[in-house]
Each structure stands twice: as structure tokens, then as C-alpha cells.
Amino acid sequence: MQESRSFCIFDYFLDGVFLKWEEVEGNCPLLVPGEDRVVNLEDGTKITAKVVEIEGISENEKRVYLSSGTSRKPKHLWEH
């Protein structure tokens, strides 16, 4: 008999720019718009930002849109 493992994937975007994706095993945390969320980046940096919107992509995957709280226009990775 195979063990059932639950997981979810979060795709994080900060001010419109893709930050990272994260796989969470077990119960998926409930994210609520308006709350602060800490995202750990690959280099060890921690970013705290406000959850603006959560978009369901599939049963196990969600896009999490975060805001840094700045009023500046987001600079996308492809802009120089």
C-alpha cells in the first residue's frame, strides 16, 4: 500500500516580479490577504511583505502576490 503525501506549491511574486517557488509538505498554511508573510530566499535573505492576493492555479499550487508597500512602479527583471 502506497503512502499518501500531501503537499502544496506556492509561487511568490513581489510587486509583480517572480521571487521564488516553494514546496510545502503536509498541511498547507492558510494565507490571508492583508497579513504579513515572511519568504526565505535561496541566499538566506528573508523578505517580509503583505499578501495582496492568492490565485489558485491547481489543487496543489497557488500564486501568492505580495506587496512591499512601496508606491514605486515595480521594476521587472527584464527592465534595465
GROMACS .gro file of N, CA and C in nm:
model
  240
    1MET      N    1   0.085  -0.118   0.000
    1MET     CA    2   0.000   0.000   0.000
    1MET      C    3   0.089   0.124   0.000
    2GLN      N    4   0.059   0.218  -0.091
    2GLN     CA    5   0.141   0.338  -0.103
    2GLN      C    6   0.092   0.446  -0.007
    3GLU      N    7   0.187   0.515   0.054
    3GLU     CA    8   0.155   0.622   0.147
    3GLU      C    9   0.112   0.747   0.072
    4SER      N   10   0.006   0.808   0.115
    4SER     CA   11  -0.041   0.932   0.053
    4SER      C   12   0.029   1.051   0.120
    5ARG      N   13   0.093   1.135   0.039
    5ARG     CA   14   0.163   1.252   0.093
    5ARG      C   15   0.096   1.377   0.039
    6SER      N   16   0.063   1.466   0.127
    6SER     CA   17   0.003   1.591   0.080
    6SER      C   18   0.111   1.698   0.073
    7PHE      N   19   0.096   1.787  -0.023
    7PHE     CA   20   0.192   1.895  -0.041
    7PHE      C   21   0.122   2.008  -0.115
    8CYS      N   22   0.184   2.123  -0.113
    8CYS     CA   23   0.136   2.235  -0.194
    8CYS      C   24   0.257   2.315  -0.241
    9ILE      N   25   0.235   2.388  -0.349
    9ILE     CA   26   0.341   2.471  -0.407
    9ILE      C   27   0.293   2.614  -0.408
   10PHE      N   28   0.377   2.704  -0.358
   10PHE     CA   29   0.349   2.847  -0.361
   10PHE      C   30   0.446   2.914  -0.457
   11ASP      N   31   0.392   2.989  -0.552
   11ASP     CA   32   0.473   3.072  -0.642
   11ASP      C   33   0.461   3.215  -0.589
   12TYR      N   34   0.571   3.270  -0.538
   12TYR     CA   35   0.568   3.404  -0.478
   12TYR      C   36   0.607   3.511  -0.579
   13PHE      N   37   0.528   3.618  -0.583
   13PHE     CA   38   0.556   3.735  -0.666
   13PHE      C   39   0.558   3.857  -0.575
   14LEU      N   40   0.661   3.939  -0.585
   14LEU     CA   41   0.671   4.062  -0.505
   14LEU      C   42   0.662   4.181  -0.598
   15ASP      N   43   0.560   4.264  -0.579
   15ASP     CA   44   0.538   4.382  -0.663
   15ASP      C   45   0.539   4.345  -0.811
   16GLY      N   46   0.481   4.232  -0.845
   16GLY     CA   47   0.469   4.190  -0.984
   16GLY      C   48   0.586   4.113  -1.040
   17VAL      N   49   0.692   4.094  -0.962
   17VAL     CA   50   0.812   4.024  -1.008
   17VAL      C   51   0.821   3.888  -0.938
   18PHE      N   52   0.845   3.782  -1.017
   18PHE     CA   53   0.857   3.648  -0.959
   18PHE      C   54   0.975   3.644  -0.862
   19LEU      N   55   0.948   3.593  -0.741
   19LEU     CA   56   1.052   3.580  -0.638
   19LEU      C   57   1.109   3.439  -0.633
   20LYS      N   58   1.020   3.342  -0.609
   20LYS     CA   59   1.063   3.204  -0.592
   20LYS      C   60   0.941   3.114  -0.584
   21TRP      N   61   0.964   2.985  -0.593
   21TRP     CA   62   0.857   2.890  -0.565
   21TRP      C   63   0.902   2.806  -0.446
   22GLU      N   64   0.803   2.758  -0.374
   22GLU     CA   65   0.832   2.684  -0.251
   22GLU      C   66   0.735   2.567  -0.241
   23GLU      N   67   0.788   2.449  -0.214
   23GLU     CA   68   0.703   2.332  -0.192
   23GLU      C   69   0.693   2.309  -0.042
   24VAL      N   70   0.570   2.293   0.005
   24VAL     CA   71   0.543   2.271   0.147
   24VAL      C   72   0.479   2.133   0.160
   25GLU      N   73   0.540   2.046   0.240
   25GLU     CA   74   0.484   1.913   0.262
   25GLU      C   75   0.392   1.917   0.383
   26GLY      N   76   0.292   1.831   0.380
   26GLY     CA   77   0.197   1.825   0.490
   26GLY      C   78   0.084   1.922   0.466
   27ASN      N   79   0.026   1.971   0.573
   27ASN     CA   80  -0.085   2.064   0.562
   27ASN      C   81  -0.038   2.199   0.509
   28CYS      N   82  -0.109   2.250   0.410
   28CYS     CA   83  -0.073   2.379   0.351
   28CYS      C   84  -0.118   2.491   0.443
   29PRO      N   85  -0.030   2.588   0.467
   29PRO     CA   86  -0.069   2.701   0.553
   29PRO      C   87  -0.178   2.784   0.486
   30LEU      N   88  -0.267   2.837   0.565
   30LEU     CA   89  -0.373   2.924   0.515
   30LEU      C   90  -0.317   3.065   0.503
   31LEU      N   91  -0.319   3.119   0.383
   31LEU     CA   92  -0.272   3.256   0.360
   31LEU      C   93  -0.394   3.346   0.347
   32VAL      N   94  -0.386   3.463   0.411
   32VAL     CA   95  -0.498   3.557   0.413
   32VAL      C   96  -0.452   3.691   0.359
   33PRO      N   97  -0.524   3.746   0.260
   33PRO     CA   98  -0.488   3.880   0.211
   33PRO      C   99  -0.485   3.980   0.326
   34GLY      N  100  -0.382   4.065   0.326
   34GLY     CA  101  -0.366   4.166   0.431
   34GLY      C  102  -0.266   4.127   0.537
   35GLU      N  103  -0.237   3.997   0.550
   35GLU     CA  104  -0.141   3.954   0.651
   35GLU      C  105   0.001   3.968   0.598
   36ASP      N  106   0.096   3.977   0.690
   36ASP     CA  107   0.237   3.980   0.652
   36ASP      C  108   0.286   3.837   0.635
   37ARG      N  109   0.372   3.817   0.535
   37ARG     CA  110   0.427   3.684   0.507
   37ARG      C  111   0.578   3.695   0.496
   38VAL      N  112   0.650   3.606   0.562
   38VAL     CA  113   0.796   3.603   0.552
   38VAL      C  114   0.833   3.498   0.448
   39VAL      N  115   0.915   3.539   0.350
   39VAL     CA  116   0.962   3.449   0.245
   39VAL      C  117   1.113   3.437   0.259
   40ASN      N  118   1.161   3.315   0.270
   40ASN     CA  119   1.305   3.289   0.279
   40ASN      C  120   1.360   3.266   0.139
   41LEU      N  121   1.453   3.352   0.097
   41LEU     CA  122   1.514   3.339  -0.034
   41LEU      C  123   1.630   3.241  -0.030
   42GLU      N  124   1.674   3.197  -0.147
   42GLU     CA  125   1.779   3.096  -0.158
   42GLU      C  126   1.911   3.141  -0.094
   43ASP      N  127   1.939   3.272  -0.096
   43ASP     CA  128   2.066   3.322  -0.041
   43ASP      C  129   2.061   3.347   0.109
   44GLY      N  130   1.950   3.309   0.174
   44GLY     CA  131   1.936   3.327   0.318
   44GLY      C  132   1.865   3.455   0.357
   45THR      N  133   1.840   3.543   0.260
   45THR     CA  134   1.768   3.668   0.287
   45THR      C  135   1.623   3.637   0.320
   46LYS      N  136   1.568   3.711   0.416
   46LYS     CA  137   1.427   3.698   0.450
   46LYS      C  138   1.356   3.826   0.408
   47ILE      N  139   1.245   3.811   0.338
   47ILE     CA  140   1.166   3.926   0.295
   47ILE      C  141   1.030   3.917   0.364
   48THR      N  142   0.988   4.026   0.425
   48THR     CA  143   0.855   4.034   0.483
   48THR      C  144   0.772   4.127   0.396
   49ALA      N  145   0.658   4.078   0.350
   49ALA     CA  146   0.573   4.158   0.262
   49ALA      C  147   0.427   4.124   0.292
   50LYS      N  148   0.339   4.212   0.248
   50LYS     CA  149   0.196   4.194   0.271
   50LYS      C  150   0.134   4.111   0.160
   51VAL      N  151   0.052   4.013   0.197
   51VAL     CA  152  -0.021   3.931   0.100
   51VAL      C  153  -0.132   4.017   0.040
   52VAL      N  154  -0.130   4.030  -0.092
   52VAL     CA  155  -0.231   4.110  -0.162
   52VAL      C  156  -0.341   4.021  -0.217
   53GLU      N  157  -0.299   3.911  -0.280
   53GLU     CA  158  -0.396   3.823  -0.346
   53GLU      C  159  -0.338   3.683  -0.355
   54ILE      N  160  -0.426   3.583  -0.352
   54ILE     CA  161  -0.386   3.445  -0.370
   54ILE      C  162  -0.468   3.390  -0.486
   55GLU      N  163  -0.399   3.333  -0.584
   55GLU     CA  164  -0.467   3.279  -0.703
   55GLU      C  165  -0.443   3.129  -0.709
   56GLY      N  166  -0.551   3.053  -0.712
   56GLY     CA  167  -0.538   2.908  -0.724
   56GLY      C  168  -0.507   2.868  -0.867
   57ILE      N  169  -0.396   2.798  -0.887
   57ILE     CA  170  -0.356   2.751  -1.019
   57ILE      C  171  -0.405   2.608  -1.039
   58SER      N  172  -0.392   2.527  -0.937
   58SER     CA  173  -0.442   2.390  -0.939
   58SER      C  174  -0.477   2.353  -0.795
   59GLU      N  175  -0.513   2.229  -0.775
   59GLU     CA  176  -0.549   2.185  -0.640
   59GLU      C  177  -0.434   2.205  -0.542
   60ASN      N  178  -0.311   2.187  -0.590
   60ASN     CA  179  -0.194   2.194  -0.503
   60ASN      C  180  -0.106   2.316  -0.523
   61GLU      N  181  -0.137   2.401  -0.620
   61GLU     CA  182  -0.049   2.514  -0.649
   61GLU      C  183  -0.124   2.646  -0.641
   62LYS      N  184  -0.058   2.743  -0.577
   62LYS     CA  185  -0.116   2.877  -0.563
   62LYS      C  186  -0.012   2.983  -0.596
   63ARG      N  187  -0.056   3.090  -0.661
   63ARG     CA  188   0.029   3.207  -0.681
   63ARG      C  189  -0.003   3.304  -0.568
   64VAL      N  190   0.101   3.351  -0.503
   64VAL     CA  191   0.085   3.443  -0.391
   64VAL      C  192   0.145   3.576  -0.432
   65TYR      N  193   0.059   3.677  -0.443
   65TYR     CA  194   0.104   3.810  -0.483
   65TYR      C  195   0.127   3.892  -0.357
   66LEU      N  196   0.250   3.942  -0.343
   66LEU     CA  197   0.291   4.018  -0.225
   66LEU      C  198   0.321   4.162  -0.264
   67SER      N  199   0.309   4.251  -0.167
   67SER     CA  200   0.343   4.391  -0.188
   67SER      C  201   0.445   4.434  -0.084
   68SER      N  202   0.548   4.505  -0.132
   68SER     CA  203   0.649   4.556  -0.040
   68SER      C  204   0.602   4.682   0.031
   69GLY      N  205   0.491   4.738  -0.017
   69GLY     CA  206   0.438   4.858   0.045
   69GLY      C  207   0.491   4.986  -0.016
   70THR      N  208   0.577   4.975  -0.116
   70THR     CA  209   0.628   5.095  -0.181
   70THR      C  210   0.529   5.140  -0.286
   71SER      N  211   0.528   5.268  -0.313
   71SER     CA  212   0.436   5.320  -0.414
   71SER      C  213   0.503   5.330  -0.550
   72ARG      N  214   0.630   5.288  -0.557
   72ARG     CA  215   0.701   5.293  -0.685
   72ARG      C  216   0.647   5.189  -0.781
   73LYS      N  217   0.661   5.219  -0.910
   73LYS     CA  218   0.624   5.123  -1.012
   73LYS      C  219   0.718   5.004  -1.001
   74PRO      N  220   0.666   4.880  -1.005
   74PRO     CA  221   0.755   4.765  -0.996
   74PRO      C  222   0.853   4.759  -1.112
   75LYS      N  223   0.976   4.726  -1.081
   75LYS     CA  224   1.077   4.709  -1.185
   75LYS      C  225   1.087   4.561  -1.215
   76HIS      N  226   1.056   4.525  -1.336
   76HIS     CA  227   1.059   4.384  -1.374
   76HIS      C  228   1.201   4.343  -1.408
   77LEU      N  229   1.225   4.214  -1.400
   77LEU     CA  230   1.359   4.161  -1.422
   77LEU      C  231   1.413   4.194  -1.560
   78TRP      N  232   1.324   4.206  -1.658
   78TRP     CA  233   1.370   4.231  -1.794
   78TRP      C  234   1.389   4.379  -1.822
   79GLU      N  235   1.357   4.468  -1.730
   79GLU     CA  236   1.379   4.611  -1.748
   79GLU      C  237   1.517   4.648  -1.694
   80HIS      N  238   1.585   4.739  -1.760
   80HIS     CA  239   1.718   4.781  -1.715
   80HIS      C  240   1.718   4.926  -1.679
   0.00000   0.00000   0.00000
